[in-house]
PDB file of C-alpha atoms in Angstrom:
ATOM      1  CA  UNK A   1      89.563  85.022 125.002  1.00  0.00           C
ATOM      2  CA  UNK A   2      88.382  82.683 128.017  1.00  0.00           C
ATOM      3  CA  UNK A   3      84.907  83.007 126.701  1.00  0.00           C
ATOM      4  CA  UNK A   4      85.581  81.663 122.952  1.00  0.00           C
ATOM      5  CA  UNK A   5      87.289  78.928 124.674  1.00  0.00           C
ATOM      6  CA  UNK A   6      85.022  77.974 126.860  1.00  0.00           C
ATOM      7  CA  UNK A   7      82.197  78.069 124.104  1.00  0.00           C
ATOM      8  CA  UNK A   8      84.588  76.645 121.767  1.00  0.00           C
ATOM      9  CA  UNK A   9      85.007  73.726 124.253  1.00  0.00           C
ATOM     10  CA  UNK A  10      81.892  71.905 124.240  1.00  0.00           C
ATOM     11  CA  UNK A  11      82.257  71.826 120.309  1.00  0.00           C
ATOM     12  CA  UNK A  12      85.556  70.289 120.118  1.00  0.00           C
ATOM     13  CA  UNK A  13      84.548  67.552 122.270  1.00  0.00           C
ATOM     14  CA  UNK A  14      81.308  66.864 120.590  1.00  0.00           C
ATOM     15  CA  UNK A  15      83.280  66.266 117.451  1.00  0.00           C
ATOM     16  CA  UNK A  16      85.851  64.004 119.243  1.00  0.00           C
ATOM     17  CA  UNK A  17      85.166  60.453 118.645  1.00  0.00           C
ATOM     18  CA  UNK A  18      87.409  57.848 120.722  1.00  0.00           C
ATOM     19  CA  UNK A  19      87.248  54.308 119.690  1.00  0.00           C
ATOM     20  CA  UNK A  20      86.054  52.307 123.106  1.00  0.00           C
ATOM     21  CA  UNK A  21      87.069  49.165 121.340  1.00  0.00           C
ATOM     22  CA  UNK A  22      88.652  49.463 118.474  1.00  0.00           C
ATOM     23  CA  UNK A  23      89.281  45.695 118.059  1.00  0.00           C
ATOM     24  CA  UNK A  24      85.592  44.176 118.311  1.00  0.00           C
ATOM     25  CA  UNK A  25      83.187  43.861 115.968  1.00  0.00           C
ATOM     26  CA  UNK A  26      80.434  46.534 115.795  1.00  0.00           C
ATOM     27  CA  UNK A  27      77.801  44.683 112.986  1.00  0.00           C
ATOM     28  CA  UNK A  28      76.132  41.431 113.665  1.00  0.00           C
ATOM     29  CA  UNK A  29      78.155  38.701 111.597  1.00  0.00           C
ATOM     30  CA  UNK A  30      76.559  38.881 108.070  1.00  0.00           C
ATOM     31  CA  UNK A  31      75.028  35.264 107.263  1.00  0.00           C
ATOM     32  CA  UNK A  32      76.022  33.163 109.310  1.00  0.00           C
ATOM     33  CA  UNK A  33      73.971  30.676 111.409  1.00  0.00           C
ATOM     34  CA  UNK A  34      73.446  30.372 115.185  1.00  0.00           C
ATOM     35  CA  UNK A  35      73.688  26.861 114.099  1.00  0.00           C
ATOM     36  CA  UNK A  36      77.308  27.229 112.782  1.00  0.00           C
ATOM     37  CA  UNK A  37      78.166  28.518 115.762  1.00  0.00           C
ATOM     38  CA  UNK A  38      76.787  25.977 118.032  1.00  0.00           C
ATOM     39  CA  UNK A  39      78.497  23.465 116.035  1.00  0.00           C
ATOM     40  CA  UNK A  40      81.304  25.478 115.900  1.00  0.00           C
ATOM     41  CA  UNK A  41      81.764  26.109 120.495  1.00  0.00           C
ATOM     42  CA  UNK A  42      80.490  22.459 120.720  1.00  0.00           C
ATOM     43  CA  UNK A  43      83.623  21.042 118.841  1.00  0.00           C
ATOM     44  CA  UNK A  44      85.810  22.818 120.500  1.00  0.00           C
ATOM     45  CA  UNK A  45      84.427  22.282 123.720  1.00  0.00           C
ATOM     46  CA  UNK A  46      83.753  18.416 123.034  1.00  0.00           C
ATOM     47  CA  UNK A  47      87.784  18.266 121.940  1.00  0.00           C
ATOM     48  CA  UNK A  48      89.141  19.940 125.194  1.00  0.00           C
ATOM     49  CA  UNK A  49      90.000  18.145 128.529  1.00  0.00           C
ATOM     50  CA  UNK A  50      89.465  19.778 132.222  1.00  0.00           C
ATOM     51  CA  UNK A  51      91.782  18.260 134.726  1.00  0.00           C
ATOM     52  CA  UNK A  52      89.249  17.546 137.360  1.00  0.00           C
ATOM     53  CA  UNK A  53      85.869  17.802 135.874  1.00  0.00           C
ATOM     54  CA  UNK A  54      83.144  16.056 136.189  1.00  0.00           C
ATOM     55  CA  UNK A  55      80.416  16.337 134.569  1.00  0.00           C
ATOM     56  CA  UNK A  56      79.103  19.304 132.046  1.00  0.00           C
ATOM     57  CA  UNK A  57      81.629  22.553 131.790  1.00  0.00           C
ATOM     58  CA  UNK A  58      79.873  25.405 133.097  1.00  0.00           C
ATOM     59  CA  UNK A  59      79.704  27.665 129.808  1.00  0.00           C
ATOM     60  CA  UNK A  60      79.371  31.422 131.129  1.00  0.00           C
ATOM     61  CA  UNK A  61      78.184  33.416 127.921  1.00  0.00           C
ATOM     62  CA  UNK A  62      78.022  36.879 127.938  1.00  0.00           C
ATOM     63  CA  UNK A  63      74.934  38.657 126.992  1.00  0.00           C
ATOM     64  CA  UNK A  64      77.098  41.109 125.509  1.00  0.00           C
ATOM     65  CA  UNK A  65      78.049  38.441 122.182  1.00  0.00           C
ATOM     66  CA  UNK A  66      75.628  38.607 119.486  1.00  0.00           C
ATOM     67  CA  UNK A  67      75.052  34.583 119.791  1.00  0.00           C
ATOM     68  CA  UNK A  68      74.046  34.547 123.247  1.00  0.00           C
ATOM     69  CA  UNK A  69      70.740  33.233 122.883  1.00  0.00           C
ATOM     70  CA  UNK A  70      71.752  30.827 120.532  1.00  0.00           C
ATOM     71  CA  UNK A  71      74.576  29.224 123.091  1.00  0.00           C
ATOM     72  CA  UNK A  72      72.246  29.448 126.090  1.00  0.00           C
ATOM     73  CA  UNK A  73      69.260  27.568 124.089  1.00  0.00           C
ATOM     74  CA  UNK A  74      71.945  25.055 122.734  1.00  0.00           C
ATOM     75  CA  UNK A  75      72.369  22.827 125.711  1.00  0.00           C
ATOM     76  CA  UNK A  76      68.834  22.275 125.976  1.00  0.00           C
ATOM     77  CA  UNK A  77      66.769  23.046 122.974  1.00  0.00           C
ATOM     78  CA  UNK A  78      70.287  20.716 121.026  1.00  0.00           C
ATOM     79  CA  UNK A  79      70.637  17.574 122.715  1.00  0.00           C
ATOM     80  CA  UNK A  80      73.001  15.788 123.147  1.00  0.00           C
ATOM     81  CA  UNK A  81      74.334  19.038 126.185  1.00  0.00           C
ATOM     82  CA  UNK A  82      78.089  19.628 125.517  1.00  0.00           C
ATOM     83  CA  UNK A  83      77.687  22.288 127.980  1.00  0.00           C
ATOM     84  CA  UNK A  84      75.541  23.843 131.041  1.00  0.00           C
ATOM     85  CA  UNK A  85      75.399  27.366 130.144  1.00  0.00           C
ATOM     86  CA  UNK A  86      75.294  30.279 132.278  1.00  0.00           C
ATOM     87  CA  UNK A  87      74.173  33.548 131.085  1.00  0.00           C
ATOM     88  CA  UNK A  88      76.334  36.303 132.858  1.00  0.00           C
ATOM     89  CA  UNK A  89      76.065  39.890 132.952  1.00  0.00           C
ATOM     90  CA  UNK A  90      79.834  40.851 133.821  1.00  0.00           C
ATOM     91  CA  UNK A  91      83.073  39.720 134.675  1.00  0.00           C
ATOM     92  CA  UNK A  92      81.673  39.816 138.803  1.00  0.00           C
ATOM     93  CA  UNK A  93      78.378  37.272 137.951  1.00  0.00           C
ATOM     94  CA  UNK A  94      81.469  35.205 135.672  1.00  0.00           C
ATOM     95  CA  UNK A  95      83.477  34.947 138.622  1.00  0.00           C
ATOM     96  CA  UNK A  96      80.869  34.072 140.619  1.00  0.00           C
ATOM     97  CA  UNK A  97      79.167  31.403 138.784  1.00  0.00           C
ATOM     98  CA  UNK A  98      82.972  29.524 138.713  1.00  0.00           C
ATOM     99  CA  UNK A  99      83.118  29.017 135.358  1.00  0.00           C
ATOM    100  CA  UNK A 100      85.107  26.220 132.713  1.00  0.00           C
ATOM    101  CA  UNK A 101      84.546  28.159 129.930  1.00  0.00           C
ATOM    102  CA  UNK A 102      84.085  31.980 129.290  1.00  0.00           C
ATOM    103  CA  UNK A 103      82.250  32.802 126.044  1.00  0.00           C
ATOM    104  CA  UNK A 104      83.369  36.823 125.961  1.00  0.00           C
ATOM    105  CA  UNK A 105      81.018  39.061 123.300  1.00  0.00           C
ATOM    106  CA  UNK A 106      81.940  42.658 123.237  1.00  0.00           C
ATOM    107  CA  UNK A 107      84.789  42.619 126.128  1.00  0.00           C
ATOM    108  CA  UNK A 108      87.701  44.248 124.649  1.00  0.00           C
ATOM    109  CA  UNK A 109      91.176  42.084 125.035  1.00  0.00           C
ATOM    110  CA  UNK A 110      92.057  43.907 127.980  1.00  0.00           C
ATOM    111  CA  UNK A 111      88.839  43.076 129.986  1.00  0.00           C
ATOM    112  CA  UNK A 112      89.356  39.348 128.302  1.00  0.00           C
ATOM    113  CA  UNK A 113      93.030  39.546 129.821  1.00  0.00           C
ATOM    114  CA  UNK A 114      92.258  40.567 133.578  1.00  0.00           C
ATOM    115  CA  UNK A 115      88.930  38.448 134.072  1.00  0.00           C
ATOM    116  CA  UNK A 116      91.413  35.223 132.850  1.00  0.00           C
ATOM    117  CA  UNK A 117      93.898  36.318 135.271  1.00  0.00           C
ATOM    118  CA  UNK A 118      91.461  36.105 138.075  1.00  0.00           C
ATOM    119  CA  UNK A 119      91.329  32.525 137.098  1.00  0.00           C
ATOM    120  CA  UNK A 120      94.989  31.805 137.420  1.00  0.00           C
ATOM    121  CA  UNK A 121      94.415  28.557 139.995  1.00  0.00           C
ATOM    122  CA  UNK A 122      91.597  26.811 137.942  1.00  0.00           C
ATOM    123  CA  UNK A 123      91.866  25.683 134.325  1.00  0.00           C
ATOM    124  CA  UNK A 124      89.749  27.818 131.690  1.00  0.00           C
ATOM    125  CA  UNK A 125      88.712  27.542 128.525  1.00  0.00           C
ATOM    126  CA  UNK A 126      88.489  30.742 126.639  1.00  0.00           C
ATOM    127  CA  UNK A 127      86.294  31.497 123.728  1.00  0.00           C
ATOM    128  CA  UNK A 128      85.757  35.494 122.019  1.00  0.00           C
ATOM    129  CA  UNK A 129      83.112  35.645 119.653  1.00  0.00           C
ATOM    130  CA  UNK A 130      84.272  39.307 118.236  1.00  0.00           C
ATOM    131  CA  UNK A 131      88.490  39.593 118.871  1.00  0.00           C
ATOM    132  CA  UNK A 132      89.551  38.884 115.391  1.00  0.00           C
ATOM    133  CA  UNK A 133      93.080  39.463 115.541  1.00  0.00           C
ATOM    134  CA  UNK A 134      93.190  36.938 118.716  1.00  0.00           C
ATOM    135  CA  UNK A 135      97.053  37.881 119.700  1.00  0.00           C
ATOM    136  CA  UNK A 136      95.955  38.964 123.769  1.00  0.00           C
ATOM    137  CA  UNK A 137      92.877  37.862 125.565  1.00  0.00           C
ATOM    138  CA  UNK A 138      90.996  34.528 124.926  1.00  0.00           C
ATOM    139  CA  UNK A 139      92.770  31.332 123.668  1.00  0.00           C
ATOM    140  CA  UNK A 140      90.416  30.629 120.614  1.00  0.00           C
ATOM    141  CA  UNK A 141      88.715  33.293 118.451  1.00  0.00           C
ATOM    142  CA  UNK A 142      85.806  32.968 116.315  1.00  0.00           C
ATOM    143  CA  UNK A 143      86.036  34.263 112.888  1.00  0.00           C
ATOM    144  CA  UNK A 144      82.834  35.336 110.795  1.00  0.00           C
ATOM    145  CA  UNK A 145      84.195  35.126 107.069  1.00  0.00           C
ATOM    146  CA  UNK A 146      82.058  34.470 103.726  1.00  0.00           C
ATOM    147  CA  UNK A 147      78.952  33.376 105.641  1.00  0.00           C
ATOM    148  CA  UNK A 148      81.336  31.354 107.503  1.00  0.00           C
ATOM    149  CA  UNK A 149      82.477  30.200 111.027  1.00  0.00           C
ATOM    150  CA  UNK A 150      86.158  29.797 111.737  1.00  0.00           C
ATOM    151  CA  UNK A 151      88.336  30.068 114.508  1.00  0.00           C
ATOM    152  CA  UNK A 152      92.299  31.681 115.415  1.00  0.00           C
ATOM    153  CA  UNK A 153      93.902  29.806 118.097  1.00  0.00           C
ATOM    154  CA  UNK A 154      95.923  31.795 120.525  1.00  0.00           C
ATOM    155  CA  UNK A 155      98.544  29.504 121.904  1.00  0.00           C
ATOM    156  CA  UNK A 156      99.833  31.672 124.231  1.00  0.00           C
ATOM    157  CA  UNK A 157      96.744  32.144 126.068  1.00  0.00           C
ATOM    158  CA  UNK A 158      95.691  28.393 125.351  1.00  0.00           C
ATOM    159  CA  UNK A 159      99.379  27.179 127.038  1.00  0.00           C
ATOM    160  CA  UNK A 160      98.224  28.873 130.226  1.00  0.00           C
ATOM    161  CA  UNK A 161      95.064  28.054 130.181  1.00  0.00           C
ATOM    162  CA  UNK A 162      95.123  24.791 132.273  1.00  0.00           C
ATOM    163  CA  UNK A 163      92.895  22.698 129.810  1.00  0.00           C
ATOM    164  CA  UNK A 164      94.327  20.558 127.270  1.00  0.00           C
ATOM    165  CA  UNK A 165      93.060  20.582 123.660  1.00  0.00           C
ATOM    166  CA  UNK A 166      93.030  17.726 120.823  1.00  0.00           C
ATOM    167  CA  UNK A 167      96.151  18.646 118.423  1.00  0.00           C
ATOM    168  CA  UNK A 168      93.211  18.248 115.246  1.00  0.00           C
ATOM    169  CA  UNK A 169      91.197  21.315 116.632  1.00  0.00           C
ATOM    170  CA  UNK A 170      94.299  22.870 116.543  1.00  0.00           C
ATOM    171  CA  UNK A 171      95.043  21.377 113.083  1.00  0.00           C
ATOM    172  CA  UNK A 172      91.986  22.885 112.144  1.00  0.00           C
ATOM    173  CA  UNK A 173      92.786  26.626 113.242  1.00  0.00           C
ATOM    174  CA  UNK A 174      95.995  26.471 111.724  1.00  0.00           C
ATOM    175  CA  UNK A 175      94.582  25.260 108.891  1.00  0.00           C
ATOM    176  CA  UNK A 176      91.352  26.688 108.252  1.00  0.00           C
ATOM    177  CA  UNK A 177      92.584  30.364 110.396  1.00  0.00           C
ATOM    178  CA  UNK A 178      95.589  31.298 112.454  1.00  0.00           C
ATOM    179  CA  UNK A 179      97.135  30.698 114.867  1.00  0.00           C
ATOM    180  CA  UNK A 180      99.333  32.860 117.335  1.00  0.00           C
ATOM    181  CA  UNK A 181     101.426  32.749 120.168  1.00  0.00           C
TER     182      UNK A 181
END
């Protein structure tokens, strides 16, 4: 009996498929533009206030998010720069590089959650280019619907953030997405 289990073992697990995250996106978004999304980051980012900034918001983009390369080229190959963008690795090289703005890819809502919470003394702006359901994690959520760009707002996650956002970007979620908190 111990030897059918132990050869029956290796096949059960083989045939065992755990989502790692279930919530992200798994396909490139289908037709849209790195140029929507540019447009997309640089209005929120132009609409949003940091209490002691000066100068550009460090952008730290994940090379994990499918629009990586598009972000990092945006601030110079795009003029005028909305932001200086910093291409990190992990949540480590975010902290690091001290951050305004985290640009998560494939994180799932729970790495999201605890590399924000290392942040609790400095405002951050929070961007996730493939949460959909935006209810934990980063305070705005890009949306890839129809060939288009749109955005959820979590206002939860956007209350603590430290930053302060124009109400119209948030007219725009609520009326364009959703928004949750």
């Amino acid at each position: 009996m111990a030897k059918i289990c132990v050869l029956l073992l290796p096949l059960l697990l083989s045939s065992v498929t755990l989502p790692i995250r279930s919530e992200t996106l798994t396909d490139a978004p289908s037709g849209v533009s790195a140029a929507d999304v540019r447009q997309t980051v640089a209005g929120i980012i132009s609409y949003t206030r940091w209490p002691h900034l000066t100068g550009l918001p460090r952008l730290c983009i994940f090379r994990s998010a499918y629009f990586a390369p598009a972000l990092t080229a945006a601030s110079v190959e795009h003029p005028p720069a909305v932001w200086q963008a910093i291409p990190v690795e992990d949540a480590q090289q975010a902290l690091v590089s001290q951050c305004d703005i985290l640009y998560f890819g494939r994180e799932s809502s729970q790495q999201q959650v605890e590399l924000i919470n290392s942040y609790q003394l400095r405002p951050l702006l929070t961007i996730a280019e493939q949460t959909p359901e935006c209810a934990t994690g980063s305070a705005f959520c890009l949306k890839f619907i129809n060939h288009r760009v749109s955005f959820s707002v979590n206002l939860d996650s956007l209350g603590r953030s430290g930053v302060r956002v124009h109400p119209d970007v948030l007219m725009l979620a609520s009326s364009g997405s959703e928004r949750h908190g």
